[in-house]
Amino acid sequence: MEKGVRPVNRQVKHLRILLHGPVGAGKSSFINSVNSVLKGRPSVRAQTDAISGSSYTKQYRTFKFHKNSGATYSFVFNDIMGFEEGSDTGVLVEDLKLALRGHVKDSYKFNQKKVLLEGDDGYNSDPILEDKVHVLVCVVPADAVSRLSDEMVKKIREVRLAASELGIPQLAIITKVDEACPEVKKDTINIYKSKYLKEQVDRFHQLLGLSMNCIFLVQNNNQEIESNDKINPAILCALKQMLWYGEDFLNDQEHEFP
């Protein structure tokens, strides 16, 4: 997994991948799934909650992934509070834009009613390249794609535009495919055969303008499953694409700012 994906930019030890999206999309579960695949066993790093209806993640959290040797992999994930309907709930779009530029400190607890400002405890006034986001990933559940409100799409698109202005590469993962599609629930091998899921990918492409080859279907690993050779390849495929895109971005940064 590690071979060929170490950041080529000498200013950066870890490639930073930020996950964002609606509440309950499966952002934290995807982090757990990646850790489980890398460890070859069930693992829960990011806490999840399937029933609250509001964002369980309240802080800006950085997750490193450890090898058996004790060293860490050369990438990290940042988990963030989810988007919610309304202007005074969920993560604020402006706070997410600050995170893209590295201005949000790790463990900062988001205030849903007040944008983080310079001088606040959680504000990083002098971010280095290591602090900034190198890949932005939008996470949406398969059964929610067709139900995304105009307001939710507007928030996601606003963040996407901000990332584009910074040159940050973007991908999307559509999660919980087994819950949305009975064919996949029966057998995960049907993940790319499902007409319903293909329609969701196409719809998401139309909503956000992301290239089809930048949208990935995944079934998050259930912590009770010891091993699932059918689930893991889809997770690894999405992860590798994130790392390749991030590596290209950092390589461009080094050439621009040697």
mmCIF file of C-alpha atoms in Angstrom:
data_model
loop_
_atom_site.group_PDB
_atom_site.id
_atom_site.type_symbol
_atom_site.label_atom_id
_atom_site.label_comp_id
_atom_site.label_asym_id
_atom_site.label_seq_id
_atom_site.Cartn_x
_atom_site.Cartn_y
_atom_site.Cartn_z
ATOM 1 C CA MET A 1 0.000 0.000 0.000
ATOM 2 C CA GLU A 2 2.759 2.415 0.944
ATOM 3 C CA LYS A 3 4.953 1.868 -2.089
ATOM 4 C CA GLY A 4 4.701 4.650 -4.631
ATOM 5 C CA VAL A 5 2.459 6.936 -2.580
ATOM 6 C CA ARG A 6 4.898 8.707 -0.264
ATOM 7 C CA PRO A 7 4.545 12.484 -0.705
ATOM 8 C CA VAL A 8 7.230 13.696 -3.090
ATOM 9 C CA ASN A 9 7.205 17.208 -1.652
ATOM 10 C CA ARG A 10 9.994 17.629 0.886
ATOM 11 C CA GLN A 11 7.920 20.104 2.926
ATOM 12 C CA VAL A 12 5.285 17.485 3.744
ATOM 13 C CA LYS A 13 5.442 14.355 5.905
ATOM 14 C CA HIS A 14 1.797 13.399 5.474
ATOM 15 C CA LEU A 15 -0.580 13.867 2.582
ATOM 16 C CA ARG A 16 -3.776 15.359 4.038
ATOM 17 C CA ILE A 17 -7.196 14.134 2.865
ATOM 18 C CA LEU A 18 -10.288 15.991 4.099
ATOM 19 C CA LEU A 19 -13.651 14.210 4.132
ATOM 20 C CA HIS A 20 -16.801 16.330 4.059
ATOM 21 C CA GLY A 21 -20.487 15.893 3.321
ATOM 22 C CA PRO A 22 -23.927 15.675 4.904
ATOM 23 C CA VAL A 23 -24.507 14.385 8.425
ATOM 24 C CA GLY A 24 -24.618 10.596 8.541
ATOM 25 C CA ALA A 25 -22.873 10.167 5.193
ATOM 26 C CA GLY A 26 -20.367 7.665 6.538
ATOM 27 C CA LYS A 27 -17.237 9.833 6.764
ATOM 28 C CA SER A 28 -16.095 8.405 10.098
ATOM 29 C CA SER A 29 -17.079 4.890 9.012
ATOM 30 C CA PHE A 30 -14.912 5.221 5.898
ATOM 31 C CA ILE A 31 -11.929 6.152 8.068
ATOM 32 C CA ASN A 32 -12.581 3.047 10.172
ATOM 33 C CA SER A 33 -12.895 0.950 7.012
ATOM 34 C CA VAL A 34 -9.541 2.171 5.698
ATOM 35 C CA ASN A 35 -7.885 1.422 9.032
ATOM 36 C CA SER A 36 -9.467 -2.048 9.115
ATOM 37 C CA VAL A 37 -8.211 -2.829 5.608
ATOM 38 C CA LEU A 38 -4.681 -1.648 6.416
ATOM 39 C CA LYS A 39 -4.573 -3.630 9.652
ATOM 40 C CA GLY A 40 -6.329 -6.699 8.278
ATOM 41 C CA ARG A 41 -8.714 -6.751 11.222
ATOM 42 C CA PRO A 42 -11.730 -4.770 12.518
ATOM 43 C CA SER A 43 -10.741 -1.388 13.885
ATOM 44 C CA VAL A 44 -12.661 1.599 15.227
ATOM 45 C CA ARG A 45 -10.713 4.874 15.317
ATOM 46 C CA ALA A 46 -13.440 7.391 14.524
ATOM 47 C CA GLN A 47 -16.584 7.176 16.647
ATOM 48 C CA THR A 48 -19.862 6.911 14.762
ATOM 49 C CA ASP A 49 -23.554 7.295 15.567
ATOM 50 C CA ALA A 50 -26.294 6.056 13.262
ATOM 51 C CA ILE A 51 -29.346 7.309 15.134
ATOM 52 C CA SER A 52 -28.859 10.870 16.412
ATOM 53 C CA GLY A 53 -29.770 12.686 13.172
ATOM 54 C CA SER A 54 -27.199 15.401 13.888
ATOM 55 C CA SER A 55 -23.436 15.448 13.443
ATOM 56 C CA TYR A 56 -21.677 13.129 15.887
ATOM 57 C CA THR A 57 -18.288 14.553 14.911
ATOM 58 C CA LYS A 58 -17.898 17.924 16.638
ATOM 59 C CA GLN A 59 -14.158 18.527 16.274
ATOM 60 C CA TYR A 60 -11.614 18.826 13.500
ATOM 61 C CA ARG A 61 -9.809 15.517 13.907
ATOM 62 C CA THR A 62 -6.660 14.224 12.222
ATOM 63 C CA PHE A 63 -6.319 10.460 11.919
ATOM 64 C CA LYS A 64 -2.932 8.857 11.298
ATOM 65 C CA PHE A 65 -2.636 5.201 10.344
ATOM 66 C CA HIS A 66 -0.050 3.030 12.041
ATOM 67 C CA LYS A 67 1.887 0.133 10.608
ATOM 68 C CA ASN A 68 2.800 -2.952 12.612
ATOM 69 C CA SER A 69 6.312 -1.529 12.958
ATOM 70 C CA GLY A 70 4.932 1.475 14.831
ATOM 71 C CA ALA A 71 5.662 3.891 11.995
ATOM 72 C CA THR A 72 2.813 5.736 10.303
ATOM 73 C CA TYR A 73 1.613 5.666 6.737
ATOM 74 C CA SER A 74 2.387 8.768 4.727
ATOM 75 C CA PHE A 75 -1.193 10.061 4.612
ATOM 76 C CA VAL A 76 -3.752 11.306 7.128
ATOM 77 C CA PHE A 77 -7.512 11.796 7.051
ATOM 78 C CA ASN A 78 -9.306 14.758 8.541
ATOM 79 C CA ASP A 79 -12.829 14.161 9.792
ATOM 80 C CA ILE A 80 -15.110 17.146 10.151
ATOM 81 C CA MET A 81 -18.593 17.995 11.384
ATOM 82 C CA GLY A 82 -21.201 17.229 8.725
ATOM 83 C CA PHE A 83 -23.395 19.618 6.795
ATOM 84 C CA GLU A 84 -26.980 19.972 8.006
ATOM 85 C CA GLU A 85 -30.050 21.736 6.684
ATOM 86 C CA GLY A 86 -30.326 25.328 7.844
ATOM 87 C CA SER A 87 -27.803 28.077 8.414
ATOM 88 C CA ASP A 88 -27.308 27.551 12.151
ATOM 89 C CA THR A 89 -26.694 23.792 12.289
ATOM 90 C CA GLY A 90 -23.825 21.620 11.132
ATOM 91 C CA VAL A 91 -20.400 22.806 10.048
ATOM 92 C CA LEU A 92 -20.267 26.288 8.557
ATOM 93 C CA VAL A 93 -19.121 26.505 4.946
ATOM 94 C CA GLU A 94 -16.676 29.285 5.851
ATOM 95 C CA ASP A 95 -15.048 27.075 8.505
ATOM 96 C CA LEU A 96 -14.573 24.334 5.935
ATOM 97 C CA LYS A 97 -12.946 26.836 3.582
ATOM 98 C CA LEU A 98 -10.572 27.792 6.396
ATOM 99 C CA ALA A 99 -9.700 24.117 6.871
ATOM 100 C CA LEU A 100 -8.773 23.849 3.188
ATOM 101 C CA ARG A 101 -6.182 26.578 3.700
ATOM 102 C CA GLY A 102 -4.822 25.041 6.905
ATOM 103 C CA HIS A 103 -6.244 27.633 9.291
ATOM 104 C CA VAL A 104 -8.131 25.164 11.525
ATOM 105 C CA LYS A 105 -6.101 23.557 14.310
ATOM 106 C CA ASP A 106 -6.480 19.889 15.135
ATOM 107 C CA SER A 107 -9.127 19.188 17.810
ATOM 108 C CA TYR A 108 -10.867 22.527 17.254
ATOM 109 C CA LYS A 109 -14.502 22.192 18.347
ATOM 110 C CA PHE A 110 -16.762 23.751 15.749
ATOM 111 C CA ASN A 111 -19.205 26.468 16.718
ATOM 112 C CA GLN A 112 -22.320 26.115 14.556
ATOM 113 C CA LYS A 113 -23.287 29.750 15.124
ATOM 114 C CA LYS A 114 -19.928 31.498 14.752
ATOM 115 C CA VAL A 115 -17.223 31.333 12.106
ATOM 116 C CA LEU A 116 -13.686 30.702 13.352
ATOM 117 C CA LEU A 117 -11.774 33.978 13.328
ATOM 118 C CA GLU A 118 -8.124 34.940 13.512
ATOM 119 C CA GLY A 119 -7.185 35.239 17.173
ATOM 120 C CA ASP A 120 -9.530 32.438 18.270
ATOM 121 C CA ASP A 121 -7.928 29.480 20.069
ATOM 122 C CA GLY A 122 -8.549 27.084 17.179
ATOM 123 C CA TYR A 123 -7.217 29.417 14.464
ATOM 124 C CA ASN A 124 -3.854 28.663 12.859
ATOM 125 C CA SER A 125 -2.655 32.055 11.645
ATOM 126 C CA ASP A 126 0.471 30.811 9.884
ATOM 127 C CA PRO A 127 -0.230 27.444 8.218
ATOM 128 C CA ILE A 128 2.502 25.588 6.377
ATOM 129 C CA LEU A 129 1.882 23.243 3.434
ATOM 130 C CA GLU A 130 1.670 20.283 5.834
ATOM 131 C CA ASP A 131 -1.373 21.887 7.530
ATOM 132 C CA LYS A 132 -3.290 22.490 4.309
ATOM 133 C CA VAL A 133 -5.650 20.062 2.602
ATOM 134 C CA HIS A 134 -4.152 18.207 -0.357
ATOM 135 C CA VAL A 135 -7.214 16.192 -1.421
ATOM 136 C CA LEU A 136 -10.896 16.983 -0.832
ATOM 137 C CA VAL A 137 -13.359 14.100 -0.744
ATOM 138 C CA CYS A 138 -17.131 14.509 -0.652
ATOM 139 C CA VAL A 139 -18.960 11.642 1.047
ATOM 140 C CA VAL A 140 -22.655 10.965 0.384
ATOM 141 C CA PRO A 141 -24.805 7.865 1.088
ATOM 142 C CA ALA A 142 -26.194 6.136 -1.992
ATOM 143 C CA ASP A 143 -29.807 6.458 -0.877
ATOM 144 C CA ALA A 144 -29.403 10.207 -0.251
ATOM 145 C CA VAL A 145 -28.077 11.287 -3.659
ATOM 146 C CA SER A 146 -31.536 11.721 -5.151
ATOM 147 C CA ARG A 147 -32.770 13.465 -1.985
ATOM 148 C CA LEU A 148 -30.077 16.119 -1.633
ATOM 149 C CA SER A 149 -31.786 19.465 -1.123
ATOM 150 C CA ASP A 150 -30.866 22.536 -3.146
ATOM 151 C CA GLU A 151 -29.402 24.026 0.031
ATOM 152 C CA MET A 152 -27.186 20.993 0.635
ATOM 153 C CA VAL A 153 -25.991 20.943 -2.965
ATOM 154 C CA LYS A 154 -25.222 24.661 -2.729
ATOM 155 C CA LYS A 155 -23.045 24.113 0.365
ATOM 156 C CA ILE A 156 -21.151 21.236 -1.235
ATOM 157 C CA ARG A 157 -20.657 23.162 -4.478
ATOM 158 C CA GLU A 158 -19.418 26.232 -2.598
ATOM 159 C CA VAL A 159 -16.717 24.168 -0.913
ATOM 160 C CA ARG A 160 -15.904 22.499 -4.226
ATOM 161 C CA LEU A 161 -15.434 25.917 -5.847
ATOM 162 C CA ALA A 162 -13.149 27.077 -3.027
ATOM 163 C CA ALA A 163 -11.040 23.913 -3.419
ATOM 164 C CA SER A 164 -10.889 24.409 -7.190
ATOM 165 C CA GLU A 165 -9.596 27.953 -6.717
ATOM 166 C CA LEU A 166 -6.798 26.513 -4.563
ATOM 167 C CA GLY A 167 -6.059 23.795 -7.113
ATOM 168 C CA ILE A 168 -6.980 21.039 -4.638
ATOM 169 C CA PRO A 169 -7.969 17.785 -6.388
ATOM 170 C CA GLN A 170 -11.424 16.446 -5.573
ATOM 171 C CA LEU A 171 -13.120 13.082 -5.475
ATOM 172 C CA ALA A 172 -16.335 11.656 -4.080
ATOM 173 C CA ILE A 173 -17.309 8.392 -2.466
ATOM 174 C CA ILE A 174 -20.859 7.130 -2.426
ATOM 175 C CA THR A 175 -21.270 5.012 0.698
ATOM 176 C CA LYS A 176 -23.737 2.524 2.177
ATOM 177 C CA VAL A 177 -24.330 0.941 -1.217
ATOM 178 C CA ASP A 178 -25.477 -2.287 0.416
ATOM 179 C CA GLU A 179 -28.232 -0.439 2.291
ATOM 180 C CA ALA A 180 -29.445 1.269 -0.878
ATOM 181 C CA CYS A 181 -29.288 -1.679 -3.271
ATOM 182 C CA PRO A 182 -30.615 -5.203 -2.472
ATOM 183 C CA GLU A 183 -28.436 -6.724 -5.212
ATOM 184 C CA VAL A 184 -25.289 -5.461 -3.519
ATOM 185 C CA LYS A 185 -26.536 -6.541 -0.113
ATOM 186 C CA LYS A 186 -26.801 -10.075 -1.477
ATOM 187 C CA ASP A 187 -23.356 -9.963 -3.064
ATOM 188 C CA THR A 188 -20.906 -7.031 -3.032
ATOM 189 C CA ILE A 189 -19.556 -8.140 -6.401
ATOM 190 C CA ASN A 190 -22.665 -6.516 -7.898
ATOM 191 C CA ILE A 191 -21.506 -3.049 -6.827
ATOM 192 C CA TYR A 192 -20.597 -1.989 -10.382
ATOM 193 C CA LYS A 193 -23.341 -4.024 -12.061
ATOM 194 C CA SER A 194 -26.230 -2.304 -10.315
ATOM 195 C CA LYS A 195 -28.319 -0.079 -12.600
ATOM 196 C CA TYR A 196 -29.605 1.830 -9.548
ATOM 197 C CA LEU A 197 -26.098 2.669 -8.314
ATOM 198 C CA LYS A 198 -24.999 3.678 -11.806
ATOM 199 C CA GLU A 199 -27.932 6.113 -11.855
ATOM 200 C CA GLN A 200 -26.841 7.558 -8.498
ATOM 201 C CA VAL A 201 -23.285 8.080 -9.757
ATOM 202 C CA ASP A 202 -24.614 9.798 -12.880
ATOM 203 C CA ARG A 203 -26.947 11.987 -10.824
ATOM 204 C CA PHE A 204 -24.151 12.984 -8.455
ATOM 205 C CA HIS A 205 -21.971 13.785 -11.462
ATOM 206 C CA GLN A 206 -24.716 16.038 -12.825
ATOM 207 C CA LEU A 207 -25.250 17.777 -9.471
ATOM 208 C CA LEU A 208 -21.620 18.600 -8.694
ATOM 209 C CA GLY A 209 -19.801 18.404 -12.007
ATOM 210 C CA LEU A 210 -17.261 15.875 -10.766
ATOM 211 C CA SER A 211 -15.854 13.556 -13.426
ATOM 212 C CA MET A 212 -17.405 10.096 -13.401
ATOM 213 C CA ASN A 213 -13.991 8.518 -12.842
ATOM 214 C CA CYS A 214 -13.623 10.561 -9.644
ATOM 215 C CA ILE A 215 -16.747 9.081 -8.025
ATOM 216 C CA PHE A 216 -16.323 5.793 -6.168
ATOM 217 C CA LEU A 217 -18.849 3.345 -4.773
ATOM 218 C CA VAL A 218 -17.923 1.760 -1.440
ATOM 219 C CA GLN A 219 -19.463 -0.416 1.205
ATOM 220 C CA ASN A 220 -18.003 0.478 4.568
ATOM 221 C CA ASN A 221 -16.487 -2.426 6.439
ATOM 222 C CA ASN A 222 -18.665 -3.654 9.280
ATOM 223 C CA GLN A 223 -16.534 -3.887 12.424
ATOM 224 C CA GLU A 224 -18.042 -7.311 13.134
ATOM 225 C CA ILE A 225 -16.714 -8.741 9.877
ATOM 226 C CA GLU A 226 -13.268 -10.221 10.282
ATOM 227 C CA SER A 227 -12.420 -10.112 6.595
ATOM 228 C CA ASN A 228 -14.246 -9.311 3.417
ATOM 229 C CA ASP A 229 -12.269 -9.728 0.212
ATOM 230 C CA LYS A 230 -15.164 -8.315 -1.800
ATOM 231 C CA ILE A 231 -15.502 -5.070 0.185
ATOM 232 C CA ASN A 232 -11.822 -4.262 0.618
ATOM 233 C CA PRO A 233 -10.854 -3.822 -3.085
ATOM 234 C CA ALA A 234 -13.396 -0.993 -3.555
ATOM 235 C CA ILE A 235 -12.065 0.789 -0.450
ATOM 236 C CA LEU A 236 -8.456 0.375 -1.578
ATOM 237 C CA CYS A 237 -9.283 1.524 -5.103
ATOM 238 C CA ALA A 238 -10.785 4.767 -3.784
ATOM 239 C CA LEU A 239 -7.888 5.274 -1.352
ATOM 240 C CA LYS A 240 -5.228 4.758 -4.029
ATOM 241 C CA GLN A 241 -6.890 7.318 -6.288
ATOM 242 C CA MET A 242 -6.925 9.838 -3.433
ATOM 243 C CA LEU A 243 -3.227 9.250 -2.823
ATOM 244 C CA TRP A 244 -2.284 9.518 -6.488
ATOM 245 C CA TYR A 245 -4.224 12.776 -6.898
ATOM 246 C CA GLY A 246 -2.695 14.157 -3.719
ATOM 247 C CA GLU A 247 0.790 13.163 -4.794
ATOM 248 C CA ASP A 248 0.332 14.998 -8.104
ATOM 249 C CA PHE A 249 -0.918 18.089 -6.251
ATOM 250 C CA LEU A 250 2.078 18.117 -3.880
ATOM 251 C CA ASN A 251 4.461 17.541 -6.759
ATOM 252 C CA ASP A 252 3.015 20.598 -8.501
ATOM 253 C CA GLN A 253 3.367 22.599 -5.281
ATOM 254 C CA GLU A 254 7.050 21.715 -5.002
ATOM 255 C CA HIS A 255 7.711 22.791 -8.558
ATOM 256 C CA GLU A 256 5.805 26.035 -8.019
ATOM 257 C CA PHE A 257 7.325 26.794 -4.605
ATOM 258 C CA PRO A 258 10.684 24.896 -4.456
#
